[in-house]
Short mmCIF file of C-alpha atoms in Angstrom, two decimals:
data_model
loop_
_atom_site.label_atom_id
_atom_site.label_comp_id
_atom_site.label_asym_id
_atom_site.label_seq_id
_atom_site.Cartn_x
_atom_site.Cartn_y
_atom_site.Cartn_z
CA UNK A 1 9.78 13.04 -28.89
CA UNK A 2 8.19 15.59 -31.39
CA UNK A 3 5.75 16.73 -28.75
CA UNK A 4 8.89 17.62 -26.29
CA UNK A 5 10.67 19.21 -29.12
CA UNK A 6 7.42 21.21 -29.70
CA UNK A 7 7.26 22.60 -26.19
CA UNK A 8 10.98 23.28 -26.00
CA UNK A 9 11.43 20.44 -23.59
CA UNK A 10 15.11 19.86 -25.38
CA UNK A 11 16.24 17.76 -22.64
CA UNK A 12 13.00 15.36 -22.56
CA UNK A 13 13.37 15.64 -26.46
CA UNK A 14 16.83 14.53 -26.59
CA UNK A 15 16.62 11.74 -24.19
CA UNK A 16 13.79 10.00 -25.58
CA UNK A 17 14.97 10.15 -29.23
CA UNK A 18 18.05 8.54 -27.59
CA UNK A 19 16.71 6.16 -25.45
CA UNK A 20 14.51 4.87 -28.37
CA UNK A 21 17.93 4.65 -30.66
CA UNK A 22 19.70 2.78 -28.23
CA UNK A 23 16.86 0.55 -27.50
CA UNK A 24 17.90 -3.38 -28.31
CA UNK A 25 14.76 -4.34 -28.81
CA UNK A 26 13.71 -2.39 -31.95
CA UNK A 27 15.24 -2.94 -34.94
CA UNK A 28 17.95 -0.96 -36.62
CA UNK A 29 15.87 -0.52 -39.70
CA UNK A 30 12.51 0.78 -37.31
CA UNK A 31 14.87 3.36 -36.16
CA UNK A 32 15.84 4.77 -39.91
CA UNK A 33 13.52 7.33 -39.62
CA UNK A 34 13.83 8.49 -36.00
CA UNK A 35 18.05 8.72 -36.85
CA UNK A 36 17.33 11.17 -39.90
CA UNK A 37 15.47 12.75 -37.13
CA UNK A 38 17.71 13.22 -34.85
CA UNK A 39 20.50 14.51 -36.99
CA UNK A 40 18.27 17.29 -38.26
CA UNK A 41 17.23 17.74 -34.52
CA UNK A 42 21.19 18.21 -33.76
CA UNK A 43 21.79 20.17 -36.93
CA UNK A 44 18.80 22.53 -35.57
CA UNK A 45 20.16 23.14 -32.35
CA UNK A 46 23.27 23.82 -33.03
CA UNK A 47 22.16 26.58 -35.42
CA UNK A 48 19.92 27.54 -33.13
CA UNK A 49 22.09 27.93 -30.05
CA UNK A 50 24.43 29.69 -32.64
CA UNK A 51 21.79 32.02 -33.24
CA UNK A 52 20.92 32.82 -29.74
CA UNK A 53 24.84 33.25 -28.98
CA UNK A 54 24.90 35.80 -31.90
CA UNK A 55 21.78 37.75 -29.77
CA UNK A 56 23.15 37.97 -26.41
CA UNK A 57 26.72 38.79 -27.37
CA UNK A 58 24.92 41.82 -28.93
CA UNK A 59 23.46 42.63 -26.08
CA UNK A 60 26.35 42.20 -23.97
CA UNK A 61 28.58 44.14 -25.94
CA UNK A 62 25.75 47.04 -26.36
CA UNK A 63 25.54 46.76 -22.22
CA UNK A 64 21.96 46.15 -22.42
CA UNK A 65 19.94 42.88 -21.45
CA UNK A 66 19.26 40.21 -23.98
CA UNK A 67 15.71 38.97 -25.33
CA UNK A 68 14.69 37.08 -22.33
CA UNK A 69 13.32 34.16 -24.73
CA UNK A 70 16.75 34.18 -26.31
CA UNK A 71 18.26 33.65 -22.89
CA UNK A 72 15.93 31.25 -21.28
CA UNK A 73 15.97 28.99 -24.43
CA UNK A 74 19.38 29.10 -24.32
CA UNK A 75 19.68 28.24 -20.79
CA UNK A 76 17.42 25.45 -21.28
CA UNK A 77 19.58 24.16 -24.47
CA UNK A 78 22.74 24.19 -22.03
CA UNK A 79 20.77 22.34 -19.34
CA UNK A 80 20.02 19.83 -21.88
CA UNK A 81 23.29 19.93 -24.28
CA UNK A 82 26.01 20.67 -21.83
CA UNK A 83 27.74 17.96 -21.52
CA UNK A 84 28.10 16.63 -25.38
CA UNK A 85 31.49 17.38 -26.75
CA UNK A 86 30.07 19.87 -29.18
CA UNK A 87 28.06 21.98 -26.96
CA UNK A 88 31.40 22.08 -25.03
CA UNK A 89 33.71 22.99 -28.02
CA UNK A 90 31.47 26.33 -28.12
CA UNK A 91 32.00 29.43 -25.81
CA UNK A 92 27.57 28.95 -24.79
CA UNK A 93 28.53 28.46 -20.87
CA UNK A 94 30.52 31.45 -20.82
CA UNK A 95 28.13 33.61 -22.07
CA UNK A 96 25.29 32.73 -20.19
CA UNK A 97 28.27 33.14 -17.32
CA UNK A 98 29.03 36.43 -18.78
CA UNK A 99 25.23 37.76 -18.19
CA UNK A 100 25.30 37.04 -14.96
CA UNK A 101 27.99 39.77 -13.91
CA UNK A 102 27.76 42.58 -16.72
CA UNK A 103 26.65 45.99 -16.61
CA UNK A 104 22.63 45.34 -16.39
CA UNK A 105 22.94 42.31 -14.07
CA UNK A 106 25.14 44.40 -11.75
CA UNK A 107 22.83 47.04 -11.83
CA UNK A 108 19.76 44.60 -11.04
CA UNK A 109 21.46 43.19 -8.29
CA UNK A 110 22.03 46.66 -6.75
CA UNK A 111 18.73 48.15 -7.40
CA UNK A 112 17.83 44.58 -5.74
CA UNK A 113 19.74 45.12 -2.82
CA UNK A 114 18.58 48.99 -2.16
CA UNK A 115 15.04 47.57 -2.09
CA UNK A 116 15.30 45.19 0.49
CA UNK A 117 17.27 47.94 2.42
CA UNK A 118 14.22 50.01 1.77
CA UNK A 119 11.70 47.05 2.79
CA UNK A 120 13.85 46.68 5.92
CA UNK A 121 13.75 50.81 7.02
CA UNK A 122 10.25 50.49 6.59
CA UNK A 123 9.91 47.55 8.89
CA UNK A 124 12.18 49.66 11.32
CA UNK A 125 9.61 52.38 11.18
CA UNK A 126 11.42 54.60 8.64
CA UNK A 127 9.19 55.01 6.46
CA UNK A 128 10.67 58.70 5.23
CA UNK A 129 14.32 56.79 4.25
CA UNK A 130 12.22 53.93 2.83
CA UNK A 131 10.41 56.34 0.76
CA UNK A 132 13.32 57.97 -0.78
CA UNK A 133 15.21 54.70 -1.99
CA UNK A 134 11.48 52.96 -3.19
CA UNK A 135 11.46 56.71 -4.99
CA UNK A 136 14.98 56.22 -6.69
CA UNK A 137 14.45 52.63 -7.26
CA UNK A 138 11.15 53.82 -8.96
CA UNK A 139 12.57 56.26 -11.19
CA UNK A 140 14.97 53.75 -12.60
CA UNK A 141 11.87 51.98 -14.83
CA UNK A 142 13.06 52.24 -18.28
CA UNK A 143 16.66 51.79 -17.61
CA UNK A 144 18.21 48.78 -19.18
CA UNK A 145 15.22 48.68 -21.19
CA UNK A 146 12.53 48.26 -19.07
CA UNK A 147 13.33 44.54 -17.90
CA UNK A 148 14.10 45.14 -14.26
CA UNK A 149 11.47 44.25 -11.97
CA UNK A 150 12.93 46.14 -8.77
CA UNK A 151 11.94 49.92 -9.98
CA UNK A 152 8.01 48.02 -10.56
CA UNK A 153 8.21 46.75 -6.78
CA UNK A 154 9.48 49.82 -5.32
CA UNK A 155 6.55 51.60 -6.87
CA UNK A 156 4.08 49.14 -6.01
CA UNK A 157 5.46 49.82 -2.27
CA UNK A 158 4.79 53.50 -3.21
CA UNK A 159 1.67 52.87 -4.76
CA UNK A 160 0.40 50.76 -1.74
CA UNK A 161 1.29 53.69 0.80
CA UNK A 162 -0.63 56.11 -1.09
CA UNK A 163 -3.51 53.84 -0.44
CA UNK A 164 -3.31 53.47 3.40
CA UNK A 165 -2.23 57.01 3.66
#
């Protein structure tokens, strides 16, 4: 159980601390130790995933995309957590809802949308229009901070017709 909690496995990590608890077959005072566990392991989490809250509403509010290890953790704690009453009692879901439809997602998914426009001009034989939207898509690097992987494949599409050209 230590090993999953070590890689982050929370779900794995939960399970088998409470599939060893519940276990018949070992003896309430074998399991002392792995209990005390498992309430610290709880008491962790939850400060954790308070934490990690306290990081993306930041971001949210400042319109600007969270730590992606703060996210993904957090994601993973949810897939793992979501359905205990506490986890529940807490506002977690809707945040991770929440980054799925403000300011720097919407832009993603648009800069998203214009390349595969682009990608499908260029297999039209536009290559001039392509061009143009890979250029603007390009430009947009550092916006949001950087995170965006659209502006780095329009310019690898850019990059890659300088080479055949």
């Amino acid at each position: 159980m230590i090993a999953y909690a070590k890689t982050e496995d929370w779900m794995l990590a939960w399970e088998r601390g409470n599939n060893v608890l519940n276990d018949k077959n070992i003896k309430t005072k074998d399991k002392r130790e792995l209990k005390d566990f498992m309430k610290e392991f709880e008491k962790y989490v939850k400060s954790e995933l308070e934490r990690l809250d306290a990081s993306i509403q930041k971001s949210i509010k400042a319109d600007f995309w969270p730590n992606t290890w703060h996210w993904q953790r957090m994601k993973a704690m949810q897939e793992a957590f979501g359905e205990l009453d506490w986890y529940k009692k807490k506002n977690y879901a809707r945040t991770l809802e929440t980054l799925k439809t403000y300011g720097p997602a919407q832009r993603d998914q648009a800069r998203k949308e214009k390349l595969f426009e682009a990608v499908k001009l260029e297999l039209a034989g536009k290559r001039d229009e392509a061009k143009k939207i890979y250029q603007e898509i390009a430009g947009q690097k550092k916006d949001d901070g950087g995170v965006s992987t659209w502006p780095y494949a329009a310019e690898y599409r850019l990059s890659w017709w300088m080479s055949v050209e």
